[in-house]
Amino acid sequence: MALLVQKFGGTSVGTIERIEAVAEKVKGFREQGHDLVIVVSAMSGETNRLIALAKEIMDEPTPRELDVLVSTGEQVTIALLAMALQKRGVPARSYTGHQVRILTDQSYNKARILQIDEQRIRSDLDQGRVVIVAGFQGVDEDGNITTLGRGGSDTTGVALAAALKADECQIYTDVDGVYTTDPRVVDTARRLEKITFEEMLEMASLGSKVLQIRAVEFAGKYNVPLRVLHSFKEGSGTLITVEDDGSMEQPVVSGIAFSRDEAKLTILGVPDVPGVATRILKPISDANIEVDIIVQNVGADNKTDFTFTVGRGDYKRALEILQNLKDELNAREVRGDSKIAKVSIVGVGMRSHAGVATKMLDALSQEGINILMISTSEIKISVVIDEKYLELAVRALHSAFELDADKSKEE
Ligand code: ADP
Ligand code: ASP
Ligand code: MG
């Protein structure tokens, strides 16, 4: 018998039939004697639909009202799942984030969970009920509804598991675990039995949306055992673990992440004097635009070319800011490119291996892929390339680092 927090994502509750199937599954776990807290997302497509409605009224919807709107998606699925369980004779109760009291800070649309009041949940569990909690939403100290950012139901699941000291947080989704890369893009991608928190954090932050970054951060910080599984297929999924104890041979690269959500800006020929980088980046950060990779290069004429990447959604605004800065900084030219992508290799095994970057660059050059920018850290190397080569690059790297599944061994 265990206390489990199980989160079911949007496609897993995307139709009434699937909600009924989730209820069957939960009933099975209940019959095994487990205490269950179930977190659900909105039906797939619903959050997008609600955001689109808001945008029909205003281009940039007011953040507070947007949260009031998008949080309704999860309120629908908690009630439907509770009904589907009750119909099966399983006592169940649904709660919104506000009712549990998932207290967050006040940053609408990207709120952080500060505290969870688990009393109500515990008392329901003690009375033999399955507790169903709306993912993605919370409430600030003034009672305003907040949401946790796209994919935020994962974080609700992990945070509840941490607060309740659950035995495991299980993320049920439409893939049977974490793969070496997105299996929708590379069909030779392989499911990982295990991946370390560190690697998973890099994968999530570099574009693999199978888990929300904050969920992984939270699980790492509070030591929540976290597992990704398929909602409707049997299997042990992927366990996210603490650093490998060395008992297993560590591959150099564990996974490949990628993101199309990138854009690149360059301001050319600015004087090479102290403070220039700040003068370029300050107005960007003042506009709340996050900068990712930065490259600065001093030419023979003592002028600097300064290049950085931002999320594609911020591209136009960032370009405008640079264009306004051009004269003030005495720059020669401003250039931008929004058709780029970032591909990253991730692995704790990189720490103990030399030559990983060379191998990566070599694999890409053999495919004739030009590298626009490179950024490295202890356990990842990212390259920025032309968007049109993205899939080719991911496949080439997947083979070069021997991640391909051996299809001949399957069924
Ligand atoms: P949910 O609605 O259940 O939260 P998501 O769509 O957010 O599901 O996440 C699951 C999807 O993540 C998969 O369908 C898959 O395409 C994608 N994905 C991206 N990278 C990976 C990866 N490395 N391993 C598994 N899935 C991945
Ligand atoms: N429904 C929200 C979204 O689509 C939260 C989630 O599914 O995790 O982003
Ligand atoms: Mg998700």
Coordinates of C-alpha atoms in Angstrom, one line a residue, residues 2 97 103 164 225 295:
A2 CA 1.3 3.4 -1.0
G97 CA -6.5 24.8 -6.6
L103 CA -0.9 29.1 -2.4
L164 CA 2.0 14.8 1.2
P225 CA 10.4 10.0 -6.6
V295 CA 28.3 35.5 -28.4

